[in-house]
Short mmCIF file of N, CA and C in Angstrom, two decimals:
data_model
loop_
_atom_site.label_atom_id
_atom_site.label_comp_id
_atom_site.label_asym_id
_atom_site.label_seq_id
_atom_site.Cartn_x
_atom_site.Cartn_y
_atom_site.Cartn_z
N MET A 1 -37.92 34.30 -5.06
CA MET A 1 -38.67 33.43 -5.93
C MET A 1 -39.07 32.42 -5.93
N LEU A 2 -38.70 31.76 -5.21
CA LEU A 2 -39.32 30.01 -5.06
C LEU A 2 -40.18 30.31 -4.38
N LEU A 3 -40.88 31.14 -3.49
CA LEU A 3 -42.07 31.21 -2.69
C LEU A 3 -43.65 31.59 -3.56
N PRO A 4 -43.21 32.24 -4.46
CA PRO A 4 -44.24 31.92 -6.04
C PRO A 4 -44.94 30.76 -6.46
N LEU A 5 -43.59 30.47 -6.64
CA LEU A 5 -43.38 29.13 -7.29
C LEU A 5 -44.26 28.43 -6.23
N LEU A 6 -43.74 28.15 -5.24
CA LEU A 6 -44.43 27.49 -4.16
C LEU A 6 -45.88 27.48 -4.13
N LEU A 7 -45.97 28.83 -4.13
CA LEU A 7 -47.36 29.44 -3.78
C LEU A 7 -48.84 28.77 -5.11
N VAL A 8 -48.07 28.56 -6.18
CA VAL A 8 -48.60 28.35 -7.07
C VAL A 8 -48.45 26.81 -7.10
N LEU A 9 -47.81 26.33 -6.64
CA LEU A 9 -47.66 24.41 -6.51
C LEU A 9 -48.75 24.14 -5.98
N MET A 10 -48.34 24.52 -4.30
CA MET A 10 -49.20 24.59 -3.34
C MET A 10 -51.34 24.32 -3.81
N GLY A 11 -51.19 25.74 -4.37
CA GLY A 11 -52.39 25.93 -5.12
C GLY A 11 -53.36 24.97 -6.21
N ILE A 12 -52.07 24.56 -6.93
CA ILE A 12 -52.63 23.78 -7.72
C ILE A 12 -52.78 22.39 -7.33
N HIS A 13 -51.86 22.07 -6.49
CA HIS A 13 -52.34 20.96 -5.89
C HIS A 13 -53.86 20.82 -4.50
N VAL A 14 -53.92 21.66 -3.71
CA VAL A 14 -55.10 22.08 -3.31
C VAL A 14 -56.16 21.44 -4.29
N ALA A 15 -56.25 22.13 -5.36
CA ALA A 15 -57.49 22.38 -6.54
C ALA A 15 -57.74 20.92 -7.16
N SER A 16 -56.62 20.07 -7.17
CA SER A 16 -56.27 19.02 -8.12
C SER A 16 -57.00 18.21 -7.24
N SER A 17 -56.60 18.64 -5.65
CA SER A 17 -57.21 17.61 -4.50
C SER A 17 -58.97 17.41 -4.19
N ASP A 18 -59.31 18.75 -4.70
CA ASP A 18 -60.72 19.06 -4.05
C ASP A 18 -61.81 19.00 -5.33
N ALA A 19 -60.91 18.77 -6.90
CA ALA A 19 -61.65 18.77 -8.29
C ALA A 19 -61.72 17.18 -8.19
N VAL A 20 -60.50 16.56 -7.54
CA VAL A 20 -60.99 14.80 -7.63
C VAL A 20 -62.20 14.30 -6.90
N GLY A 21 -62.75 15.39 -6.04
CA GLY A 21 -63.77 15.04 -4.62
C GLY A 21 -63.23 14.49 -3.63
N ASN A 22 -64.06 14.88 -2.72
CA ASN A 22 -63.28 14.58 -1.16
C ASN A 22 -64.11 13.17 -0.73
N ASP A 23 -64.45 12.48 -1.91
CA ASP A 23 -64.54 10.69 -1.29
C ASP A 23 -63.25 9.80 -0.73
N ARG A 24 -61.72 10.75 -0.73
CA ARG A 24 -60.73 9.91 -0.15
C ARG A 24 -60.59 10.44 0.99
N PHE A 25 -61.14 11.57 1.81
CA PHE A 25 -60.88 12.47 3.02
C PHE A 25 -62.02 12.46 3.95
N GLY A 26 -61.78 12.27 4.85
CA GLY A 26 -62.87 11.96 6.05
C GLY A 26 -62.33 10.67 7.39
N ARG A 27 -63.17 10.88 8.34
CA ARG A 27 -63.46 9.76 9.11
C ARG A 27 -64.33 9.12 9.75
N LEU A 28 -64.37 8.36 10.51
CA LEU A 28 -65.55 7.37 10.85
C LEU A 28 -64.71 7.20 12.08
N ASP A 29 -66.07 7.76 13.51
CA ASP A 29 -65.72 7.55 14.85
C ASP A 29 -66.99 6.58 15.19
N THR A 30 -66.88 5.60 15.70
CA THR A 30 -68.04 4.48 15.89
C THR A 30 -67.16 3.54 16.88
N GLY A 31 -68.36 3.48 18.00
CA GLY A 31 -67.84 2.44 19.45
C GLY A 31 -68.03 0.94 18.42
N VAL A 32 -67.16 0.35 19.42
CA VAL A 32 -67.05 -1.22 18.71
C VAL A 32 -66.99 -2.44 20.27
N SER A 33 -67.17 -3.30 19.41
CA SER A 33 -66.90 -4.62 21.00
C SER A 33 -66.01 -5.46 20.96
N GLY A 34 -65.60 -6.48 21.86
CA GLY A 34 -64.70 -7.07 21.73
C GLY A 34 -63.07 -6.41 21.26
N CYS A 35 -62.98 -5.36 22.03
CA CYS A 35 -61.66 -4.84 21.55
C CYS A 35 -61.04 -4.20 22.83
N ARG A 36 -59.47 -4.52 22.67
CA ARG A 36 -58.77 -4.66 23.55
C ARG A 36 -57.52 -4.12 23.14
N LEU A 37 -56.07 -3.20 23.45
CA LEU A 37 -54.90 -2.88 23.02
C LEU A 37 -54.11 -3.39 23.93
N THR A 38 -52.79 -3.78 24.02
CA THR A 38 -51.97 -4.24 24.28
C THR A 38 -50.19 -3.84 23.74
N GLN A 39 -49.86 -2.95 25.10
CA GLN A 39 -48.33 -2.54 24.80
C GLN A 39 -47.50 -3.66 25.93
N ALA A 40 -46.62 -4.17 25.69
CA ALA A 40 -45.76 -4.66 26.50
C ALA A 40 -46.44 -5.86 27.36
N GLU A 41 -47.30 -6.46 26.44
CA GLU A 41 -48.12 -7.43 27.32
C GLU A 41 -48.60 -6.91 28.37
N ARG A 42 -49.20 -5.90 28.33
CA ARG A 42 -50.13 -5.15 29.07
C ARG A 42 -51.87 -5.14 28.19
N SER A 43 -52.38 -5.14 28.95
CA SER A 43 -53.55 -5.42 28.08
C SER A 43 -54.44 -4.70 28.78
N MET A 44 -55.13 -3.37 28.24
CA MET A 44 -56.30 -2.90 28.54
C MET A 44 -58.04 -3.08 27.51
N GLY A 45 -58.75 -2.57 28.16
CA GLY A 45 -60.30 -2.31 27.16
C GLY A 45 -60.37 -1.28 26.39
N CYS A 46 -60.89 -0.84 25.38
CA CYS A 46 -61.20 -0.22 24.61
C CYS A 46 -62.83 -0.01 23.69
N GLN A 47 -63.34 1.09 23.82
CA GLN A 47 -64.47 1.16 23.62
C GLN A 47 -64.74 1.76 22.16
N ARG A 48 -63.97 2.98 21.77
CA ARG A 48 -64.35 3.44 20.55
C ARG A 48 -62.97 3.27 19.61
N LEU A 49 -63.23 3.85 18.30
CA LEU A 49 -62.56 3.22 17.17
C LEU A 49 -62.62 4.57 16.33
N GLN A 50 -61.08 5.51 16.03
CA GLN A 50 -61.74 6.45 14.98
C GLN A 50 -60.49 5.94 13.55
N LEU A 51 -61.17 5.91 12.78
CA LEU A 51 -60.17 5.60 11.63
C LEU A 51 -60.57 6.86 10.37
N SER A 52 -59.22 7.71 10.26
CA SER A 52 -59.02 9.33 9.63
C SER A 52 -58.08 8.84 8.59
N GLN A 53 -59.00 8.61 7.05
CA GLN A 53 -58.27 8.98 5.52
C GLN A 53 -58.44 10.62 5.29
N THR A 54 -57.00 10.99 4.72
CA THR A 54 -56.49 11.84 4.91
C THR A 54 -55.86 11.82 3.14
N SER A 55 -56.11 10.53 2.73
CA SER A 55 -55.36 10.90 1.21
C SER A 55 -55.90 9.63 0.50
N SER A 56 -55.13 8.55 -0.84
CA SER A 56 -55.72 7.58 -0.55
C SER A 56 -54.22 5.95 -0.53
N ILE A 57 -53.58 7.45 0.30
CA ILE A 57 -52.28 6.39 0.58
C ILE A 57 -52.12 5.91 2.06
N GLY A 58 -52.93 6.27 2.63
CA GLY A 58 -52.64 6.32 4.32
C GLY A 58 -53.98 6.52 5.16
N LEU A 59 -53.81 5.65 5.76
CA LEU A 59 -54.85 6.06 7.10
C LEU A 59 -54.71 5.72 8.82
N ARG A 60 -55.45 6.72 9.44
CA ARG A 60 -54.55 6.45 10.81
C ARG A 60 -56.06 5.96 11.16
N ILE A 61 -55.73 5.11 12.14
CA ILE A 61 -56.24 3.58 13.07
C ILE A 61 -56.34 4.01 14.75
N ARG A 62 -56.96 4.71 15.35
CA ARG A 62 -57.02 4.95 16.83
C ARG A 62 -57.53 4.31 17.87
N PHE A 63 -57.38 3.44 18.41
CA PHE A 63 -57.93 2.66 19.54
C PHE A 63 -58.33 3.44 20.85
N SER A 64 -59.57 3.64 21.44
CA SER A 64 -59.65 4.93 22.83
C SER A 64 -60.44 3.97 24.27
N GLY A 65 -60.21 3.80 24.81
CA GLY A 65 -60.59 3.65 26.14
C GLY A 65 -60.45 3.92 27.30
N LEU A 66 -61.34 3.63 27.92
CA LEU A 66 -61.79 4.07 29.96
C LEU A 66 -60.30 3.31 30.21
N SER A 67 -59.81 3.82 31.48
CA SER A 67 -58.57 2.98 32.16
C SER A 67 -59.38 1.80 33.06
N GLU A 68 -59.36 0.92 33.04
CA GLU A 68 -59.60 -0.46 34.01
C GLU A 68 -58.48 -0.26 35.41
N GLU A 69 -57.88 0.62 35.33
CA GLU A 69 -56.76 0.47 36.65
C GLU A 69 -56.86 2.01 37.34
N ASP A 70 -57.25 3.04 36.84
CA ASP A 70 -56.99 4.01 36.90
C ASP A 70 -58.44 4.95 36.22
N PRO A 71 -59.52 4.88 37.56
CA PRO A 71 -60.54 5.32 36.84
C PRO A 71 -60.82 7.07 36.21
N GLY A 72 -61.45 7.45 35.59
CA GLY A 72 -61.11 8.95 34.79
C GLY A 72 -59.97 8.72 33.76
N ARG A 73 -59.30 8.07 33.89
CA ARG A 73 -58.51 8.12 32.66
C ARG A 73 -58.62 7.46 31.16
N THR A 74 -58.02 7.78 30.00
CA THR A 74 -58.50 7.06 28.96
C THR A 74 -57.11 7.17 28.19
N HIS A 75 -57.32 6.08 27.68
CA HIS A 75 -55.63 5.89 26.95
C HIS A 75 -56.17 5.61 25.28
N GLN A 76 -55.19 6.18 24.42
CA GLN A 76 -55.18 6.04 22.69
C GLN A 76 -54.12 5.46 22.37
N LEU A 77 -54.24 4.28 21.43
CA LEU A 77 -53.16 3.75 21.01
C LEU A 77 -53.55 3.97 19.54
N THR A 78 -52.79 4.34 18.82
CA THR A 78 -52.77 4.95 17.20
C THR A 78 -51.72 4.53 16.62
N PHE A 79 -52.42 3.85 15.23
CA PHE A 79 -51.44 3.39 14.32
C PHE A 79 -51.42 4.26 12.72
N VAL A 80 -50.29 4.35 12.04
CA VAL A 80 -50.81 5.02 10.76
C VAL A 80 -49.82 4.39 9.97
N THR A 81 -50.58 3.46 8.52
CA THR A 81 -50.48 2.82 7.58
C THR A 81 -50.02 3.59 6.74
N GLY A 82 -49.25 2.85 5.72
CA GLY A 82 -49.12 3.32 4.66
C GLY A 82 -49.94 2.68 3.17
N PRO A 83 -49.85 2.55 2.29
CA PRO A 83 -51.04 1.87 1.01
C PRO A 83 -51.06 0.66 1.93
N GLY A 84 -52.64 0.79 1.02
CA GLY A 84 -53.00 -1.17 1.29
C GLY A 84 -53.37 -1.77 0.65
N THR A 85 -53.99 -2.87 0.91
CA THR A 85 -54.37 -3.82 -0.45
C THR A 85 -55.73 -4.15 0.06
N GLY A 86 -56.66 -4.88 -0.99
CA GLY A 86 -57.93 -5.13 -1.42
C GLY A 86 -58.61 -3.73 -1.29
N ASP A 87 -59.93 -4.20 -0.49
CA ASP A 87 -61.11 -2.85 -0.65
C ASP A 87 -60.52 -0.84 -0.23
N PRO A 88 -60.91 -0.40 -0.63
CA PRO A 88 -60.81 1.35 0.04
C PRO A 88 -61.46 0.39 1.57
N VAL A 89 -60.89 1.26 2.77
CA VAL A 89 -61.51 0.94 3.70
C VAL A 89 -62.89 2.32 3.99
N LEU A 90 -62.61 2.80 3.32
CA LEU A 90 -63.89 4.06 3.69
C LEU A 90 -64.30 4.61 2.83
N SER A 91 -65.57 5.11 2.42
CA SER A 91 -66.27 5.17 1.92
C SER A 91 -67.23 6.72 2.19
N CYS A 92 -66.30 7.88 1.92
CA CYS A 92 -66.55 9.06 2.53
C CYS A 92 -67.42 9.73 1.76
N GLN A 93 -67.99 11.15 2.21
CA GLN A 93 -68.92 11.97 1.64
C GLN A 93 -68.87 13.32 2.59
N ASN A 94 -68.15 14.32 2.06
CA ASN A 94 -68.15 15.43 2.31
C ASN A 94 -67.23 15.78 3.71
N GLY A 95 -66.53 14.42 4.19
CA GLY A 95 -66.05 14.32 5.34
C GLY A 95 -66.56 13.26 6.49
N ARG A 96 -67.92 12.75 6.07
CA ARG A 96 -68.38 11.92 6.69
C ARG A 96 -68.12 10.34 6.36
N CYS A 97 -67.80 9.64 6.62
CA CYS A 97 -67.65 7.99 6.15
C CYS A 97 -67.98 7.08 6.73
N ARG A 98 -68.49 5.94 6.16
CA ARG A 98 -68.63 4.71 6.62
C ARG A 98 -67.79 3.74 6.13
N LEU A 99 -67.72 2.66 6.86
CA LEU A 99 -66.91 1.13 6.52
C LEU A 99 -67.13 0.90 5.46
N ALA A 100 -66.50 0.26 4.16
CA ALA A 100 -66.49 -0.22 2.63
C ALA A 100 -65.46 -1.29 2.75
N ALA A 101 -64.59 -1.36 3.38
CA ALA A 101 -63.79 -3.13 3.31
C ALA A 101 -64.52 -3.91 4.14
N SER A 102 -64.28 -5.14 3.36
CA SER A 102 -65.12 -6.59 3.61
C SER A 102 -63.42 -7.38 3.92
N SER A 103 -62.54 -6.58 3.23
CA SER A 103 -61.25 -7.55 3.77
C SER A 103 -59.95 -5.84 2.73
N TRP A 104 -58.29 -5.79 3.75
CA TRP A 104 -58.22 -5.00 3.46
C TRP A 104 -56.42 -5.10 4.40
N SER A 105 -55.29 -4.76 4.26
CA SER A 105 -54.75 -4.43 5.16
C SER A 105 -53.54 -3.78 4.66
N GLY A 106 -52.40 -3.46 5.77
CA GLY A 106 -51.65 -1.89 5.54
C GLY A 106 -50.29 -2.08 6.10
N THR A 107 -49.72 -1.56 5.88
CA THR A 107 -48.39 -1.77 6.62
C THR A 107 -47.99 -0.55 7.60
N ILE A 108 -48.10 -0.99 9.11
CA ILE A 108 -48.11 -0.05 9.62
C ILE A 108 -46.71 0.98 9.74
N THR A 109 -46.85 1.91 9.97
CA THR A 109 -45.43 2.86 9.63
C THR A 109 -44.67 3.45 11.01
N SER A 110 -46.10 3.90 11.72
CA SER A 110 -45.46 4.40 13.47
C SER A 110 -46.87 4.04 13.55
N SER A 111 -46.86 4.48 15.40
CA SER A 111 -47.66 3.95 16.70
C SER A 111 -47.16 5.36 17.73
N SER A 112 -48.56 5.45 18.27
CA SER A 112 -48.21 5.95 19.85
C SER A 112 -49.35 5.89 20.54
N LEU A 113 -49.11 6.09 21.56
CA LEU A 113 -49.27 5.64 22.73
C LEU A 113 -49.61 6.87 23.85
N VAL A 114 -50.87 7.62 24.24
CA VAL A 114 -51.24 8.40 25.76
C VAL A 114 -51.89 8.36 25.87
N VAL A 115 -51.86 8.88 27.33
CA VAL A 115 -52.98 9.30 28.54
C VAL A 115 -53.42 10.10 28.96
N PHE A 116 -54.99 10.07 29.21
CA PHE A 116 -55.66 11.11 29.41
C PHE A 116 -55.65 11.10 30.31
N ASP A 117 -55.96 12.64 31.23
CA ASP A 117 -55.99 12.56 32.46
C ASP A 117 -57.77 12.74 32.72
N GLN A 118 -58.81 13.06 34.03
CA GLN A 118 -60.40 12.99 33.93
C GLN A 118 -60.55 14.68 32.93
N ARG A 119 -59.97 15.35 33.04
CA ARG A 119 -59.92 16.63 32.53
C ARG A 119 -59.80 16.42 31.12
N GLY A 120 -59.27 15.52 30.57
CA GLY A 120 -58.99 15.57 29.04
C GLY A 120 -57.47 16.09 28.40
N LEU A 121 -56.47 16.00 29.98
CA LEU A 121 -54.92 16.98 29.46
C LEU A 121 -54.57 15.57 29.47
N PRO A 122 -53.17 15.91 28.68
CA PRO A 122 -52.89 14.62 28.50
C PRO A 122 -51.33 14.35 29.57
N ILE A 123 -51.35 12.67 30.11
CA ILE A 123 -50.19 12.90 30.77
C ILE A 123 -49.06 12.30 30.51
N GLY A 124 -48.12 13.41 30.26
CA GLY A 124 -46.81 12.96 29.49
C GLY A 124 -46.91 13.46 27.89
N LEU A 125 -45.69 12.94 27.52
CA LEU A 125 -45.47 13.41 25.87
C LEU A 125 -46.04 11.79 25.21
N PRO A 126 -46.68 11.73 24.34
CA PRO A 126 -46.95 10.57 23.64
C PRO A 126 -46.13 9.74 23.41
N SER A 127 -46.38 8.33 23.29
CA SER A 127 -44.80 7.60 22.92
C SER A 127 -44.61 7.61 21.59
N ASN A 128 -44.89 7.96 20.49
CA ASN A 128 -44.54 7.98 19.20
C ASN A 128 -43.27 7.45 18.71
N ARG A 129 -43.44 6.35 18.07
CA ARG A 129 -42.15 5.65 17.28
C ARG A 129 -42.58 5.12 15.70
N PRO A 130 -41.17 4.87 15.86
CA PRO A 130 -41.54 3.97 14.29
C PRO A 130 -41.57 2.71 14.59
N THR A 131 -41.86 2.21 13.79
CA THR A 131 -43.24 1.34 14.09
C THR A 131 -43.01 -0.24 12.85
N THR A 132 -42.67 -1.48 12.85
CA THR A 132 -43.43 -2.22 11.72
C THR A 132 -44.42 -2.83 12.15
N GLY A 133 -44.93 -3.50 11.38
CA GLY A 133 -45.88 -4.26 11.41
C GLY A 133 -47.32 -4.39 10.37
N ALA A 134 -48.12 -5.15 10.85
CA ALA A 134 -49.58 -4.73 9.60
C ALA A 134 -50.73 -4.31 10.66
N CYS A 135 -51.65 -4.20 9.79
CA CYS A 135 -53.07 -3.73 10.22
C CYS A 135 -54.36 -4.57 9.18
N SER A 136 -54.67 -5.57 9.35
CA SER A 136 -55.63 -5.96 8.69
C SER A 136 -57.34 -6.42 8.99
N ILE A 137 -58.34 -6.03 8.33
CA ILE A 137 -59.50 -5.86 8.22
C ILE A 137 -60.19 -7.27 7.55
N ASN A 138 -60.70 -8.81 8.70
CA ASN A 138 -61.24 -9.52 7.42
C ASN A 138 -62.96 -10.24 8.90
N GLU A 139 -63.69 -10.55 7.94
CA GLU A 139 -64.83 -10.81 8.64
C GLU A 139 -64.99 -9.90 9.79
N ARG A 140 -65.03 -8.60 9.56
CA ARG A 140 -65.72 -7.17 10.59
C ARG A 140 -65.16 -7.32 11.50
N ARG A 141 -63.63 -7.72 11.59
CA ARG A 141 -62.63 -7.39 12.53
C ARG A 141 -61.32 -6.50 12.31
N LEU A 142 -60.73 -5.70 13.05
CA LEU A 142 -59.84 -5.13 12.93
C LEU A 142 -58.70 -5.76 13.33
N ASN A 143 -57.40 -6.06 13.15
CA ASN A 143 -56.70 -6.01 14.16
C ASN A 143 -55.33 -5.69 13.52
N CYS A 144 -54.27 -5.04 14.71
CA CYS A 144 -53.26 -4.47 14.30
C CYS A 144 -52.07 -4.93 15.14
N GLU A 145 -50.85 -5.35 14.85
CA GLU A 145 -50.34 -6.14 15.77
C GLU A 145 -48.88 -5.73 14.73
N SER A 146 -47.59 -4.63 16.09
CA SER A 146 -46.69 -4.29 15.82
C SER A 146 -45.67 -4.41 16.29
N GLN A 147 -44.31 -3.55 15.86
CA GLN A 147 -43.60 -3.91 17.10
C GLN A 147 -41.86 -2.78 16.57
N THR A 148 -41.68 -1.73 17.66
CA THR A 148 -40.74 -0.90 17.40
C THR A 148 -39.10 -1.30 17.19
N ARG A 149 -38.78 -0.34 16.83
CA ARG A 149 -37.29 -0.89 17.30
C ARG A 149 -36.49 -1.28 17.80
N ASP A 150 -36.91 -1.25 19.18
CA ASP A 150 -36.17 -1.65 20.78
C ASP A 150 -37.03 -2.49 20.71
N GLY A 151 -38.17 -3.10 20.33
CA GLY A 151 -38.11 -4.68 20.86
C GLY A 151 -39.89 -4.36 21.22
N LEU A 152 -40.88 -3.31 21.79
CA LEU A 152 -41.75 -2.85 22.26
C LEU A 152 -42.71 -3.49 21.27
N GLN A 153 -43.83 -4.43 21.85
CA GLN A 153 -44.74 -4.57 21.11
C GLN A 153 -46.27 -3.95 21.35
N ARG A 154 -46.96 -3.48 20.19
CA ARG A 154 -47.98 -2.83 20.14
C ARG A 154 -49.21 -3.89 19.98
N SER A 155 -50.21 -4.08 20.12
CA SER A 155 -51.81 -4.53 19.14
C SER A 155 -53.20 -4.33 19.84
N ALA A 156 -53.61 -4.36 18.83
CA ALA A 156 -55.22 -4.11 19.37
C ALA A 156 -55.97 -4.28 18.22
N GLU A 157 -57.40 -4.84 19.20
CA GLU A 157 -58.21 -6.00 18.14
C GLU A 157 -59.40 -5.61 18.63
N ALA A 158 -60.39 -5.47 17.37
CA ALA A 158 -61.73 -4.87 17.76
C ALA A 158 -63.31 -5.21 16.64
N ARG A 159 -64.08 -5.98 16.64
CA ARG A 159 -65.03 -6.10 16.04
C ARG A 159 -65.60 -4.75 15.61
N LEU A 160 -66.07 -5.05 14.71
CA LEU A 160 -66.82 -3.96 13.76
C LEU A 160 -68.50 -3.65 13.56
#
């Protein structure tokens, strides 16, 4: 009895999301300069930034880079934010996005670090953790600073 109701509600939700337009959904993947990520006082360079917007209330921010210590390995530090303040971060059309925000800040809800080998396979499990902190965009600079409940500090910054 609940399954048909659930399917109807899901259909209405999907239809209403599509009717609003897809300007809220998409991803920006770009090379960046001046990019560094840090975990527990260990700093690494990064070359790519991916911003994924799946709704009007959150953003996934992923910093990626080649390992300076282990050739062939890459690392990804990801922050997930809740609702932000300021301009919308991305302006998207058909899933393709461009940076729209000149200033923005959002509260971080979780962070994750994962390392990949030269074949692109993960080395171990991602270290996903509930996190407190904030990400912000000011003067074409993206900065994220966070701390997990057990005190692990993670941060990243890049020029856009």
